[in-house]
Amino acid sequence: MNIIFVADIFGLTDEFKHLCQQVTANLEQGLGVENGYGVEKFYGVKYHMVGPYQQQPKCFTCERDAYQYFTENVSLEGYVNKLEQKLLAISGSKLLVGFSVGGSAIWQLYAQGAVKQSLGAICFYSSQIRHLTQLTPNIATRLILPSTEPHFSVAALRAVLRDKPTVTIEQSEYLHGFMNQLSVNYDGDAYLYYLTRLADLLSKQYSEHILEEKILREYYFERVLDDGVNGK
């Protein structure tokens, strides 16, 4: 299984890399215990990190500087294109985790339907989605929203998105950026909670995928056996 972490405007910082490593370690531990390396043997998790920049800039002094740099050098459309190319190069099943504009890039890309073999996405405080509410991703997408946003109503966004069939909405008690240690809104308690929560959600999606594959395999072999018995 491939987990693809899609970074926010700060890019592939050391803090982001550490977050990805922690989530993956928690996920592997949970899946190993859950499956017991038994009937459905667990082969491990490959994780990939996608950032907006061709060359990671030095650490930004503040979010305003990071946003300005992203806007001038990448843009959301550019990030969507980069993400698509990265995903097309990764074979096998995929689960995506996006933060802020990374989640917005996932939302837009999976409304276009160009990338296959993706099981689902989890997007944290992806505020640009408010400009993309006419789109609907074609994979199961969980939005983890902040408690409030300074530039728009989170409640109004929830109301617009709640009837989309592929979308699940979860509203947190924290502010935009609470998972980014470089953000002014970083929250240590929220970070620890969502490290575990994220691993649990990914584990559930992966386990459901394994179960579906098992059912399909059993159905296929039953059909093959029946055809053989009936001389087809």
mmCIF file of C-alpha atoms in Angstrom:
data_model
loop_
_atom_site.group_PDB
_atom_site.id
_atom_site.type_symbol
_atom_site.label_atom_id
_atom_site.label_comp_id
_atom_site.label_asym_id
_atom_site.label_seq_id
_atom_site.Cartn_x
_atom_site.Cartn_y
_atom_site.Cartn_z
ATOM 1 C CA MET A 1 0.000 0.000 0.000
ATOM 2 C CA ASN A 2 1.157 3.530 -0.785
ATOM 3 C CA ILE A 3 0.455 6.504 1.458
ATOM 4 C CA ILE A 4 0.967 9.824 -0.308
ATOM 5 C CA PHE A 5 1.422 12.824 1.977
ATOM 6 C CA VAL A 6 0.824 16.132 0.212
ATOM 7 C CA ALA A 7 2.381 19.129 1.924
ATOM 8 C CA ASP A 8 1.078 22.634 2.560
ATOM 9 C CA ILE A 9 2.709 25.875 1.392
ATOM 10 C CA PHE A 10 5.714 25.327 3.680
ATOM 11 C CA GLY A 11 6.699 22.348 1.555
ATOM 12 C CA LEU A 12 8.824 19.363 2.514
ATOM 13 C CA THR A 13 10.232 20.681 5.766
ATOM 14 C CA ASP A 14 11.949 18.537 8.381
ATOM 15 C CA GLU A 15 8.858 18.905 10.547
ATOM 16 C CA PHE A 16 6.612 17.617 7.762
ATOM 17 C CA LYS A 17 8.914 14.674 7.077
ATOM 18 C CA HIS A 18 8.836 13.757 10.758
ATOM 19 C CA LEU A 19 5.033 13.855 10.766
ATOM 20 C CA CYS A 20 4.920 11.493 7.771
ATOM 21 C CA GLN A 21 7.313 9.089 9.458
ATOM 22 C CA GLN A 22 5.302 9.082 12.680
ATOM 23 C CA VAL A 23 1.970 8.457 10.955
ATOM 24 C CA THR A 24 3.465 5.655 8.855
ATOM 25 C CA ALA A 25 5.052 3.996 11.896
ATOM 26 C CA ASN A 26 1.745 4.143 13.780
ATOM 27 C CA LEU A 27 -0.083 2.724 10.761
ATOM 28 C CA GLU A 28 2.363 -0.148 10.279
ATOM 29 C CA GLN A 29 2.189 -1.047 13.943
ATOM 30 C CA GLY A 30 -1.604 -1.007 13.915
ATOM 31 C CA LEU A 31 -1.909 -3.044 10.743
ATOM 32 C CA GLY A 32 0.675 -5.570 11.915
ATOM 33 C CA VAL A 33 -1.174 -6.153 15.170
ATOM 34 C CA GLU A 34 -4.595 -6.151 13.518
ATOM 35 C CA ASN A 35 -3.668 -8.645 10.823
ATOM 36 C CA GLY A 36 -1.337 -10.673 13.005
ATOM 37 C CA TYR A 37 0.713 -11.434 9.893
ATOM 38 C CA GLY A 38 -1.827 -14.238 9.396
ATOM 39 C CA VAL A 39 -4.375 -14.968 6.682
ATOM 40 C CA GLU A 40 -4.084 -11.553 5.075
ATOM 41 C CA LYS A 41 -0.352 -11.066 5.427
ATOM 42 C CA PHE A 42 0.677 -7.454 5.876
ATOM 43 C CA TYR A 43 3.546 -6.478 3.605
ATOM 44 C CA GLY A 44 4.200 -2.996 4.886
ATOM 45 C CA VAL A 45 3.516 0.582 3.904
ATOM 46 C CA LYS A 46 5.391 2.667 1.373
ATOM 47 C CA TYR A 47 5.019 6.355 1.941
ATOM 48 C CA HIS A 48 5.709 9.146 -0.502
ATOM 49 C CA MET A 49 5.904 12.879 0.112
ATOM 50 C CA VAL A 50 4.818 15.477 -2.410
ATOM 51 C CA GLY A 51 5.619 19.147 -1.966
ATOM 52 C CA PRO A 52 4.791 22.147 -4.144
ATOM 53 C CA TYR A 53 8.360 23.194 -4.963
ATOM 54 C CA GLN A 54 10.908 21.830 -7.420
ATOM 55 C CA GLN A 55 13.597 22.854 -4.962
ATOM 56 C CA GLN A 56 12.648 23.270 -1.320
ATOM 57 C CA PRO A 57 13.224 26.888 -0.170
ATOM 58 C CA LYS A 58 14.913 27.674 3.094
ATOM 59 C CA CYS A 59 12.558 27.830 6.036
ATOM 60 C CA PHE A 60 10.019 30.628 5.647
ATOM 61 C CA THR A 61 9.927 33.214 8.402
ATOM 62 C CA CYS A 62 6.123 33.253 8.495
ATOM 63 C CA GLU A 63 3.036 31.897 6.741
ATOM 64 C CA ARG A 64 2.529 35.137 4.830
ATOM 65 C CA ASP A 65 5.970 34.757 3.204
ATOM 66 C CA ALA A 66 5.264 31.107 2.404
ATOM 67 C CA TYR A 67 1.907 31.976 0.866
ATOM 68 C CA GLN A 68 3.402 34.741 -1.262
ATOM 69 C CA TYR A 69 6.183 32.454 -2.485
ATOM 70 C CA PHE A 70 3.709 29.692 -3.308
ATOM 71 C CA THR A 71 1.396 32.071 -5.170
ATOM 72 C CA GLU A 72 4.205 33.605 -7.215
ATOM 73 C CA ASN A 73 6.056 30.368 -8.034
ATOM 74 C CA VAL A 74 3.543 27.510 -8.062
ATOM 75 C CA SER A 75 -0.208 28.298 -7.771
ATOM 76 C CA LEU A 76 -2.874 25.722 -7.011
ATOM 77 C CA GLU A 77 -3.126 24.688 -10.667
ATOM 78 C CA GLY A 78 0.602 24.083 -10.829
ATOM 79 C CA TYR A 79 0.459 21.999 -7.664
ATOM 80 C CA VAL A 80 -2.391 19.901 -9.090
ATOM 81 C CA ASN A 81 -0.332 19.175 -12.202
ATOM 82 C CA LYS A 82 2.720 18.211 -10.168
ATOM 83 C CA LEU A 83 0.662 15.950 -7.907
ATOM 84 C CA GLU A 84 -0.877 14.214 -10.918
ATOM 85 C CA GLN A 85 2.526 13.438 -12.409
ATOM 86 C CA LYS A 86 3.799 12.101 -9.094
ATOM 87 C CA LEU A 87 0.782 9.841 -8.622
ATOM 88 C CA LEU A 88 0.881 8.470 -12.161
ATOM 89 C CA ALA A 89 4.428 7.283 -11.452
ATOM 90 C CA ILE A 90 3.352 5.297 -8.368
ATOM 91 C CA SER A 91 1.858 1.870 -9.055
ATOM 92 C CA GLY A 92 -0.492 0.053 -6.723
ATOM 93 C CA SER A 93 -3.215 1.191 -4.361
ATOM 94 C CA LYS A 94 -2.956 4.682 -2.931
ATOM 95 C CA LEU A 95 -4.266 6.537 0.090
ATOM 96 C CA LEU A 96 -3.706 10.290 0.192
ATOM 97 C CA VAL A 97 -3.266 12.710 3.071
ATOM 98 C CA GLY A 98 -3.210 16.414 2.262
ATOM 99 C CA PHE A 99 -2.636 19.476 4.388
ATOM 100 C CA SER A 100 -4.068 22.886 3.557
ATOM 101 C CA VAL A 101 -3.348 23.604 -0.132
ATOM 102 C CA GLY A 102 -2.134 20.012 -0.504
ATOM 103 C CA GLY A 103 -5.639 18.844 0.320
ATOM 104 C CA SER A 104 -7.104 21.363 -2.087
ATOM 105 C CA ALA A 105 -4.852 19.977 -4.835
ATOM 106 C CA ILE A 106 -6.128 16.472 -4.057
ATOM 107 C CA TRP A 107 -9.734 17.703 -4.204
ATOM 108 C CA GLN A 108 -9.292 19.311 -7.612
ATOM 109 C CA LEU A 109 -7.259 16.449 -9.087
ATOM 110 C CA TYR A 110 -9.711 13.739 -8.076
ATOM 111 C CA ALA A 111 -12.625 15.692 -9.443
ATOM 112 C CA GLN A 112 -10.902 15.371 -12.837
ATOM 113 C CA GLY A 113 -10.672 11.566 -12.552
ATOM 114 C CA ALA A 114 -7.272 11.199 -14.208
ATOM 115 C CA VAL A 115 -5.568 9.079 -11.520
ATOM 116 C CA LYS A 116 -6.617 5.466 -10.893
ATOM 117 C CA GLN A 117 -6.117 2.915 -8.074
ATOM 118 C CA SER A 118 -6.769 5.430 -5.312
ATOM 119 C CA LEU A 119 -8.715 4.244 -2.295
ATOM 120 C CA GLY A 120 -9.422 7.508 -0.536
ATOM 121 C CA ALA A 121 -8.149 10.821 0.763
ATOM 122 C CA ILE A 122 -8.006 12.703 4.053
ATOM 123 C CA CYS A 123 -7.612 16.475 3.796
ATOM 124 C CA PHE A 124 -6.798 18.765 6.708
ATOM 125 C CA TYR A 125 -8.050 22.378 6.742
ATOM 126 C CA SER A 126 -8.026 22.729 2.957
ATOM 127 C CA SER A 127 -9.508 26.197 2.783
ATOM 128 C CA GLN A 128 -9.173 26.669 -0.996
ATOM 129 C CA ILE A 129 -11.916 24.070 -1.424
ATOM 130 C CA ARG A 130 -14.360 26.896 -0.730
ATOM 131 C CA HIS A 131 -13.598 28.106 -4.267
ATOM 132 C CA LEU A 132 -14.039 24.591 -5.693
ATOM 133 C CA THR A 133 -17.392 23.544 -4.252
ATOM 134 C CA GLN A 134 -18.753 22.872 -7.743
ATOM 135 C CA LEU A 135 -16.327 19.924 -7.923
ATOM 136 C CA THR A 136 -16.859 16.471 -6.408
ATOM 137 C CA PRO A 137 -13.927 14.080 -5.939
ATOM 138 C CA ASN A 138 -14.421 10.589 -7.338
ATOM 139 C CA ILE A 139 -12.871 8.866 -4.310
ATOM 140 C CA ALA A 140 -13.960 8.753 -0.674
ATOM 141 C CA THR A 141 -12.703 12.026 0.807
ATOM 142 C CA ARG A 142 -12.715 12.999 4.470
ATOM 143 C CA LEU A 143 -12.356 16.701 5.195
ATOM 144 C CA ILE A 144 -11.023 17.592 8.626
ATOM 145 C CA LEU A 145 -12.018 21.219 8.993
ATOM 146 C CA PRO A 146 -10.751 23.768 11.511
ATOM 147 C CA SER A 147 -13.024 25.253 14.155
ATOM 148 C CA THR A 148 -13.058 28.640 12.406
ATOM 149 C CA GLU A 149 -11.419 30.439 9.496
ATOM 150 C CA PRO A 150 -10.703 34.192 9.386
ATOM 151 C CA HIS A 151 -11.810 34.690 5.760
ATOM 152 C CA PHE A 152 -14.963 32.586 5.456
ATOM 153 C CA SER A 153 -17.607 30.684 7.367
ATOM 154 C CA VAL A 154 -16.705 27.066 8.057
ATOM 155 C CA ALA A 155 -20.367 26.341 8.825
ATOM 156 C CA ALA A 156 -21.393 27.684 5.405
ATOM 157 C CA LEU A 157 -18.777 25.506 3.697
ATOM 158 C CA ARG A 158 -20.039 22.451 5.551
ATOM 159 C CA ALA A 159 -23.576 23.203 4.426
ATOM 160 C CA VAL A 160 -22.511 23.364 0.776
ATOM 161 C CA LEU A 161 -20.482 20.137 0.901
ATOM 162 C CA ARG A 162 -22.547 17.925 3.179
ATOM 163 C CA ASP A 163 -24.651 16.320 0.429
ATOM 164 C CA LYS A 164 -21.749 15.264 -1.774
ATOM 165 C CA PRO A 165 -21.839 11.439 -1.865
ATOM 166 C CA THR A 166 -18.081 10.870 -1.647
ATOM 167 C CA VAL A 167 -17.395 13.443 1.068
ATOM 168 C CA THR A 168 -17.327 13.001 4.853
ATOM 169 C CA ILE A 169 -16.884 16.075 7.015
ATOM 170 C CA GLU A 170 -15.207 16.120 10.408
ATOM 171 C CA GLN A 171 -14.836 19.432 12.214
ATOM 172 C CA SER A 172 -11.992 19.773 14.689
ATOM 173 C CA GLU A 173 -11.673 22.069 17.681
ATOM 174 C CA TYR A 174 -8.469 23.601 16.364
ATOM 175 C CA LEU A 175 -7.299 26.321 13.997
ATOM 176 C CA HIS A 176 -5.930 26.149 10.461
ATOM 177 C CA GLY A 177 -2.397 24.765 10.587
ATOM 178 C CA PHE A 178 -2.674 22.855 13.849
ATOM 179 C CA MET A 179 -0.653 19.908 12.432
ATOM 180 C CA ASN A 180 2.240 22.085 11.214
ATOM 181 C CA GLN A 181 4.849 22.805 13.856
ATOM 182 C CA LEU A 182 5.912 25.909 11.916
ATOM 183 C CA SER A 183 2.428 27.420 11.948
ATOM 184 C CA VAL A 184 1.328 29.983 14.525
ATOM 185 C CA ASN A 185 -1.760 27.794 14.991
ATOM 186 C CA TYR A 186 0.179 24.614 15.749
ATOM 187 C CA ASP A 187 -1.346 22.741 18.671
ATOM 188 C CA GLY A 188 0.683 20.022 20.367
ATOM 189 C CA ASP A 189 -2.313 18.214 21.833
ATOM 190 C CA ALA A 190 -4.130 18.206 18.483
ATOM 191 C CA TYR A 191 -0.974 16.981 16.755
ATOM 192 C CA LEU A 192 -0.657 13.959 19.035
ATOM 193 C CA TYR A 193 -4.358 13.178 18.811
ATOM 194 C CA TYR A 194 -4.455 13.304 15.016
ATOM 195 C CA LEU A 195 -1.278 11.266 14.627
ATOM 196 C CA THR A 196 -3.252 8.403 16.147
ATOM 197 C CA ARG A 197 -6.551 9.357 14.533
ATOM 198 C CA LEU A 198 -4.977 9.537 11.092
ATOM 199 C CA ALA A 199 -3.329 6.133 11.443
ATOM 200 C CA ASP A 200 -6.659 4.669 12.558
ATOM 201 C CA LEU A 201 -8.533 6.141 9.591
ATOM 202 C CA LEU A 202 -5.925 4.936 7.111
ATOM 203 C CA SER A 203 -5.903 1.493 8.709
ATOM 204 C CA LYS A 204 -9.670 1.247 8.375
ATOM 205 C CA GLN A 205 -9.587 2.238 4.704
ATOM 206 C CA TYR A 206 -6.822 -0.235 3.964
ATOM 207 C CA SER A 207 -8.541 -3.080 5.835
ATOM 208 C CA GLU A 208 -11.776 -2.443 3.937
ATOM 209 C CA HIS A 209 -9.821 -2.580 0.691
ATOM 210 C CA ILE A 210 -8.225 -5.919 1.671
ATOM 211 C CA LEU A 211 -11.642 -7.334 2.560
ATOM 212 C CA GLU A 212 -13.098 -6.252 -0.785
ATOM 213 C CA GLU A 213 -10.171 -7.827 -2.632
ATOM 214 C CA LYS A 214 -10.621 -11.066 -0.684
ATOM 215 C CA ILE A 215 -14.328 -11.218 -1.540
ATOM 216 C CA LEU A 216 -13.578 -10.596 -5.223
ATOM 217 C CA ARG A 217 -10.907 -13.305 -5.272
ATOM 218 C CA GLU A 218 -13.240 -15.820 -3.650
ATOM 219 C CA TYR A 219 -15.993 -14.937 -6.102
ATOM 220 C CA TYR A 220 -13.601 -15.312 -9.036
ATOM 221 C CA PHE A 221 -12.350 -18.734 -7.901
ATOM 222 C CA GLU A 222 -15.900 -19.925 -7.271
ATOM 223 C CA ARG A 223 -16.846 -18.940 -10.819
ATOM 224 C CA VAL A 224 -13.767 -20.681 -12.232
ATOM 225 C CA LEU A 225 -14.583 -23.829 -10.225
ATOM 226 C CA ASP A 226 -18.221 -23.780 -11.330
ATOM 227 C CA ASP A 227 -17.233 -23.325 -14.959
ATOM 228 C CA GLY A 228 -14.823 -26.263 -14.674
ATOM 229 C CA VAL A 229 -17.434 -28.537 -13.126
ATOM 230 C CA ASN A 230 -20.001 -27.575 -15.777
ATOM 231 C CA GLY A 231 -17.514 -28.020 -18.592
ATOM 232 C CA LYS A 232 -17.540 -24.398 -19.708
#
